Amino acid sequence: IYISQKWIRTPRNSVNCEYYSLCGGCNGQHIKYETQFHLKTKPIIDEFQNIFQIFPQVQLPDKIYHYRNRMDFVTFPEKIGLRKRGNFRKIIDIQTCNIQSKWANDELKILRNIFFEHSHLIYDRKTENGFLKYITLRRSFETEDSLTILTFNEDFYQTEQETSLANKILKLSAANHILFCYTRKKGEISASGSYKVIKGKASYQEKIFGKKFEIPFDSFAQPNLAEFQNILDFVYSYIDPKSETMIDLFCGIGFFSLIFGEKFKNLYGFDVCKSAIEKSNLSIKITFSRQKNRF
């Protein structure tokens, strides 16, 4: 839904975010949430009704703050935050974000203090000096497991500065798992590519429908599991008991196959993320050892 520039100029002190209208997210906060929800869902409902003669039921979320289980923050000298709205080259310095968990906000504060104390380690995209490009924070919804991922340019790998920084972060970080990732100087991808485990492992654990999932650091996971649970409940109740085969496209860690797999004899999953496929194959074999499956 496009939010007009006129609406965006609403005073920032009228919404629950000091960065409102500056960073690229949450642009509709000045609008009552029920109205936002209507604006976002109405076009979808209309399409279903007009094209398929289906009349969807919609449900307001229980939680509109502190729900998101992954956030990626970009770094620049003297700034760690999110891209400026409408300008990818500008960064809004963010101290806290109201859509991520309290743990993530606490962890962000710790990391900001470390890197502002050692500002020479932050990558400068103009001069190409420094190393740190992104901070990624991932937090489990059910298990409270946590993962901090720091993405550096590849020149940082196996240096004395890397060793010194790793030791400092190990002392101060509250994450259960810590990873260093390495990417090209010109690359703008976070939490991807070659990596080194500094603490714990290269994944974190999630629990949904009573089932445990190991989510690799570079694999997609639903960012709002609290509300996604309602969708899963709905889909589960409508699966035809006569169905024999489930095709799980873009399966990732085999999330839907693990949730709904007990209803099918055959499971087929497809994805391009190697680490996710490895995790999904292992989980599927353990959970459904008697079923035929191919991932």
Short mmCIF file of N, CA and C in Angstrom, two decimals, residues 76-177:
data_model
loop_
_atom_site.label_atom_id
_atom_site.label_comp_id
_atom_site.label_asym_id
_atom_site.label_seq_id
_atom_site.Cartn_x
_atom_site.Cartn_y
_atom_site.Cartn_z
N PHE A 76 28.14 2.31 9.00
CA PHE A 76 28.91 3.35 8.33
C PHE A 76 29.61 4.13 9.45
N PRO A 77 30.76 4.73 9.19
CA PRO A 77 31.44 5.47 10.26
C PRO A 77 30.50 6.38 11.04
N GLU A 78 30.47 6.15 12.36
CA GLU A 78 29.66 6.91 13.31
C GLU A 78 28.16 6.61 13.20
N LYS A 79 27.79 5.60 12.41
CA LYS A 79 26.37 5.24 12.28
C LYS A 79 26.20 3.73 12.18
N ILE A 80 25.21 3.23 12.90
CA ILE A 80 24.77 1.84 12.76
C ILE A 80 23.25 1.88 12.77
N GLY A 81 22.64 1.49 11.67
CA GLY A 81 21.18 1.62 11.64
C GLY A 81 20.54 1.06 10.40
N LEU A 82 19.55 1.79 9.86
CA LEU A 82 18.77 1.34 8.72
C LEU A 82 18.85 2.36 7.59
N ARG A 83 18.56 1.91 6.39
CA ARG A 83 18.64 2.78 5.22
C ARG A 83 17.60 3.90 5.33
N LYS A 84 17.99 5.06 4.85
CA LYS A 84 17.06 6.19 4.84
C LYS A 84 15.97 5.96 3.82
N ARG A 85 14.77 6.35 4.18
CA ARG A 85 13.64 6.19 3.26
C ARG A 85 13.89 6.95 1.96
N GLY A 86 13.85 6.23 0.85
CA GLY A 86 14.01 6.85 -0.46
C GLY A 86 15.44 7.12 -0.88
N ASN A 87 16.42 6.75 -0.02
CA ASN A 87 17.82 7.01 -0.37
C ASN A 87 18.69 5.88 0.21
N PHE A 88 19.01 4.91 -0.64
CA PHE A 88 19.77 3.73 -0.21
C PHE A 88 21.15 4.09 0.31
N ARG A 89 21.70 5.22 -0.12
CA ARG A 89 23.06 5.59 0.25
C ARG A 89 23.15 6.26 1.61
N LYS A 90 22.03 6.68 2.17
CA LYS A 90 22.01 7.34 3.47
C LYS A 90 21.59 6.36 4.56
N ILE A 91 22.18 6.50 5.74
CA ILE A 91 21.88 5.60 6.86
C ILE A 91 21.36 6.41 8.05
N ILE A 92 20.26 5.94 8.62
CA ILE A 92 19.70 6.55 9.83
C ILE A 92 20.26 5.81 11.04
N ASP A 93 20.95 6.51 11.91
CA ASP A 93 21.54 5.90 13.10
C ASP A 93 20.43 5.44 14.04
N ILE A 94 20.39 4.15 14.34
CA ILE A 94 19.30 3.57 15.14
C ILE A 94 19.85 3.03 16.46
N GLN A 95 19.33 3.51 17.57
CA GLN A 95 19.74 3.00 18.87
C GLN A 95 18.84 1.88 19.35
N THR A 96 17.58 1.95 18.98
CA THR A 96 16.62 0.90 19.36
C THR A 96 15.51 0.84 18.33
N CYS A 97 14.97 -0.35 18.08
CA CYS A 97 13.90 -0.52 17.10
C CYS A 97 12.73 -1.21 17.77
N ASN A 98 11.56 -0.61 17.68
CA ASN A 98 10.40 -1.11 18.42
C ASN A 98 9.76 -2.36 17.83
N ILE A 99 10.20 -2.80 16.66
CA ILE A 99 9.60 -4.04 16.14
C ILE A 99 10.46 -5.27 16.44
N GLN A 100 11.67 -5.09 16.95
CA GLN A 100 12.47 -6.25 17.32
C GLN A 100 12.39 -6.48 18.83
N SER A 101 12.88 -7.63 19.27
CA SER A 101 12.76 -8.04 20.67
C SER A 101 13.63 -7.18 21.59
N LYS A 102 13.33 -7.26 22.88
CA LYS A 102 14.13 -6.55 23.88
C LYS A 102 15.57 -7.07 23.85
N TRP A 103 15.73 -8.39 23.70
CA TRP A 103 17.07 -8.95 23.62
C TRP A 103 17.85 -8.32 22.48
N ALA A 104 17.22 -8.21 21.31
CA ALA A 104 17.89 -7.65 20.14
C ALA A 104 18.28 -6.19 20.37
N ASN A 105 17.42 -5.43 21.03
CA ASN A 105 17.76 -4.03 21.32
C ASN A 105 18.92 -3.94 22.30
N ASP A 106 18.94 -4.84 23.29
CA ASP A 106 20.05 -4.87 24.24
C ASP A 106 21.36 -5.26 23.54
N GLU A 107 21.26 -6.26 22.67
CA GLU A 107 22.45 -6.72 21.94
C GLU A 107 22.96 -5.64 20.99
N LEU A 108 22.03 -4.93 20.36
CA LEU A 108 22.43 -3.84 19.46
C LEU A 108 23.18 -2.77 20.23
N LYS A 109 22.74 -2.46 21.42
CA LYS A 109 23.41 -1.45 22.25
C LYS A 109 24.84 -1.89 22.57
N ILE A 110 25.00 -3.16 22.94
CA ILE A 110 26.32 -3.70 23.26
C ILE A 110 27.26 -3.58 22.05
N LEU A 111 26.76 -3.98 20.89
CA LEU A 111 27.59 -3.96 19.68
C LEU A 111 27.91 -2.53 19.24
N ARG A 112 26.93 -1.63 19.39
CA ARG A 112 27.19 -0.23 19.05
C ARG A 112 28.33 0.33 19.91
N ASN A 113 28.31 0.01 21.19
CA ASN A 113 29.35 0.50 22.08
C ASN A 113 30.72 -0.04 21.68
N ILE A 114 30.77 -1.32 21.33
CA ILE A 114 32.04 -1.94 20.94
C ILE A 114 32.60 -1.27 19.68
N PHE A 115 31.75 -1.13 18.67
CA PHE A 115 32.25 -0.65 17.38
C PHE A 115 32.44 0.86 17.34
N PHE A 116 31.72 1.60 18.15
CA PHE A 116 32.00 3.03 18.21
C PHE A 116 33.29 3.29 18.99
N GLU A 117 33.63 2.37 19.89
CA GLU A 117 34.91 2.46 20.60
C GLU A 117 36.05 2.09 19.66
N HIS A 118 35.77 1.20 18.70
CA HIS A 118 36.78 0.79 17.71
C HIS A 118 36.26 1.16 16.32
N SER A 119 36.05 2.44 16.11
CA SER A 119 35.38 2.92 14.90
C SER A 119 36.17 2.62 13.62
N HIS A 120 37.48 2.40 13.75
CA HIS A 120 38.29 2.09 12.56
C HIS A 120 37.91 0.75 11.93
N LEU A 121 37.18 -0.08 12.69
CA LEU A 121 36.78 -1.39 12.17
C LEU A 121 35.52 -1.31 11.30
N ILE A 122 34.79 -0.20 11.38
CA ILE A 122 33.56 -0.05 10.58
C ILE A 122 33.94 0.32 9.15
N TYR A 123 33.32 -0.35 8.22
CA TYR A 123 33.65 -0.15 6.80
C TYR A 123 33.11 1.18 6.28
N ASP A 124 33.99 1.92 5.60
CA ASP A 124 33.62 3.18 4.96
C ASP A 124 33.47 2.92 3.46
N ARG A 125 32.26 2.99 2.94
CA ARG A 125 32.01 2.67 1.54
C ARG A 125 32.57 3.71 0.58
N LYS A 126 32.95 4.87 1.10
CA LYS A 126 33.54 5.91 0.25
C LYS A 126 35.05 5.70 0.09
N THR A 127 35.73 5.48 1.21
CA THR A 127 37.18 5.32 1.17
C THR A 127 37.60 3.86 1.06
N GLU A 128 36.67 2.94 1.36
CA GLU A 128 36.90 1.49 1.38
C GLU A 128 37.88 1.08 2.47
N ASN A 129 37.95 1.88 3.52
CA ASN A 129 38.72 1.52 4.71
C ASN A 129 37.78 0.85 5.71
N GLY A 130 38.35 0.02 6.60
CA GLY A 130 37.54 -0.65 7.61
C GLY A 130 36.99 -1.98 7.12
N PHE A 131 36.15 -2.61 7.97
CA PHE A 131 35.75 -3.99 7.67
C PHE A 131 34.27 -4.30 7.90
N LEU A 132 33.70 -3.89 9.03
CA LEU A 132 32.33 -4.29 9.38
C LEU A 132 31.30 -3.61 8.48
N LYS A 133 30.40 -4.43 7.87
CA LYS A 133 29.40 -3.88 6.95
C LYS A 133 27.98 -4.04 7.46
N TYR A 134 27.69 -5.15 8.16
CA TYR A 134 26.33 -5.39 8.64
C TYR A 134 26.34 -6.08 9.99
N ILE A 135 25.29 -5.81 10.77
CA ILE A 135 25.00 -6.54 12.00
C ILE A 135 23.62 -7.18 11.83
N THR A 136 23.55 -8.49 12.00
CA THR A 136 22.28 -9.22 11.87
C THR A 136 21.97 -9.89 13.20
N LEU A 137 20.76 -9.65 13.69
CA LEU A 137 20.33 -10.21 14.98
C LEU A 137 19.12 -11.11 14.75
N ARG A 138 19.23 -12.38 15.19
CA ARG A 138 18.14 -13.33 15.04
C ARG A 138 17.79 -13.91 16.40
N ARG A 139 16.50 -13.97 16.70
CA ARG A 139 16.04 -14.40 18.03
C ARG A 139 14.87 -15.36 17.88
N SER A 140 14.94 -16.50 18.55
CA SER A 140 13.87 -17.48 18.50
C SER A 140 12.62 -16.97 19.20
N PHE A 141 11.45 -17.35 18.68
CA PHE A 141 10.18 -16.95 19.26
C PHE A 141 9.84 -17.79 20.49
N GLU A 142 10.09 -19.10 20.43
CA GLU A 142 9.69 -20.00 21.50
C GLU A 142 10.82 -20.39 22.44
N THR A 143 12.02 -20.64 21.90
CA THR A 143 13.10 -21.19 22.73
C THR A 143 14.01 -20.13 23.33
N GLU A 144 13.89 -18.88 22.86
CA GLU A 144 14.73 -17.78 23.31
C GLU A 144 16.19 -17.96 22.92
N ASP A 145 16.45 -18.85 21.95
CA ASP A 145 17.80 -18.99 21.42
C ASP A 145 18.12 -17.74 20.59
N SER A 146 19.39 -17.38 20.52
CA SER A 146 19.75 -16.12 19.84
C SER A 146 21.03 -16.27 19.04
N LEU A 147 21.11 -15.49 17.97
CA LEU A 147 22.24 -15.57 17.05
C LEU A 147 22.63 -14.16 16.59
N THR A 148 23.89 -13.81 16.78
CA THR A 148 24.43 -12.55 16.29
C THR A 148 25.38 -12.84 15.14
N ILE A 149 25.17 -12.16 14.02
CA ILE A 149 25.99 -12.36 12.82
C ILE A 149 26.60 -11.02 12.43
N LEU A 150 27.92 -10.98 12.32
CA LEU A 150 28.62 -9.78 11.89
C LEU A 150 29.22 -10.04 10.52
N THR A 151 28.87 -9.20 9.54
CA THR A 151 29.37 -9.37 8.18
C THR A 151 30.47 -8.36 7.89
N PHE A 152 31.65 -8.88 7.55
CA PHE A 152 32.83 -8.06 7.26
C PHE A 152 33.22 -8.20 5.78
N ASN A 153 34.03 -7.29 5.30
CA ASN A 153 34.60 -7.57 3.98
C ASN A 153 35.71 -8.60 4.17
N GLU A 154 36.04 -9.29 3.10
CA GLU A 154 36.89 -10.48 3.17
C GLU A 154 38.32 -10.19 3.65
N ASP A 155 38.76 -8.94 3.61
CA ASP A 155 40.11 -8.60 4.06
C ASP A 155 40.29 -8.79 5.58
N PHE A 156 39.19 -8.89 6.29
CA PHE A 156 39.25 -9.01 7.75
C PHE A 156 39.60 -10.43 8.21
N TYR A 157 39.40 -11.39 7.31
CA TYR A 157 39.56 -12.82 7.66
C TYR A 157 41.00 -13.14 8.08
N GLN A 158 41.12 -13.83 9.24
CA GLN A 158 42.39 -14.33 9.75
C GLN A 158 43.41 -13.22 9.99
N THR A 159 42.95 -12.10 10.53
CA THR A 159 43.86 -11.01 10.89
C THR A 159 43.96 -10.90 12.41
N GLU A 160 44.96 -10.19 12.89
CA GLU A 160 45.10 -9.97 14.32
C GLU A 160 43.92 -9.16 14.86
N GLN A 161 43.44 -8.22 14.05
CA GLN A 161 42.30 -7.41 14.47
C GLN A 161 41.05 -8.28 14.64
N GLU A 162 40.89 -9.28 13.77
CA GLU A 162 39.75 -10.19 13.88
C GLU A 162 39.82 -10.96 15.20
N THR A 163 40.98 -11.47 15.53
CA THR A 163 41.15 -12.24 16.77
C THR A 163 40.86 -11.37 17.99
N SER A 164 41.38 -10.15 18.00
CA SER A 164 41.16 -9.24 19.12
C SER A 164 39.69 -8.89 19.27
N LEU A 165 39.01 -8.62 18.15
CA LEU A 165 37.60 -8.28 18.20
C LEU A 165 36.76 -9.47 18.68
N ALA A 166 37.07 -10.65 18.19
CA ALA A 166 36.32 -11.85 18.59
C ALA A 166 36.39 -12.04 20.10
N ASN A 167 37.56 -11.85 20.68
CA ASN A 167 37.71 -12.01 22.13
C ASN A 167 36.87 -10.99 22.90
N LYS A 168 36.82 -9.76 22.40
CA LYS A 168 36.04 -8.72 23.08
C LYS A 168 34.55 -9.01 22.99
N ILE A 169 34.09 -9.41 21.81
CA ILE A 169 32.67 -9.69 21.63
C ILE A 169 32.25 -10.90 22.46
N LEU A 170 33.11 -11.88 22.57
CA LEU A 170 32.81 -13.05 23.40
C LEU A 170 32.57 -12.66 24.86
N LYS A 171 33.27 -11.66 25.32
CA LYS A 171 33.13 -11.21 26.70
C LYS A 171 31.85 -10.42 26.94
N LEU A 172 31.40 -9.67 25.92
CA LEU A 172 30.32 -8.71 26.13
C LEU A 172 28.97 -9.12 25.51
N SER A 173 28.99 -9.86 24.42
CA SER A 173 27.75 -10.21 23.73
C SER A 173 26.88 -11.14 24.57
N ALA A 174 25.56 -10.98 24.44
CA ALA A 174 24.61 -11.84 25.16
C ALA A 174 24.04 -12.94 24.26
N ALA A 175 24.57 -13.08 23.05
CA ALA A 175 24.05 -14.06 22.09
C ALA A 175 24.49 -15.48 22.44
N ASN A 176 23.63 -16.45 22.19
CA ASN A 176 24.00 -17.86 22.37
C ASN A 176 24.97 -18.33 21.29
N HIS A 177 24.83 -17.74 20.10
CA HIS A 177 25.68 -18.11 18.97
C HIS A 177 26.18 -16.84 18.29
#
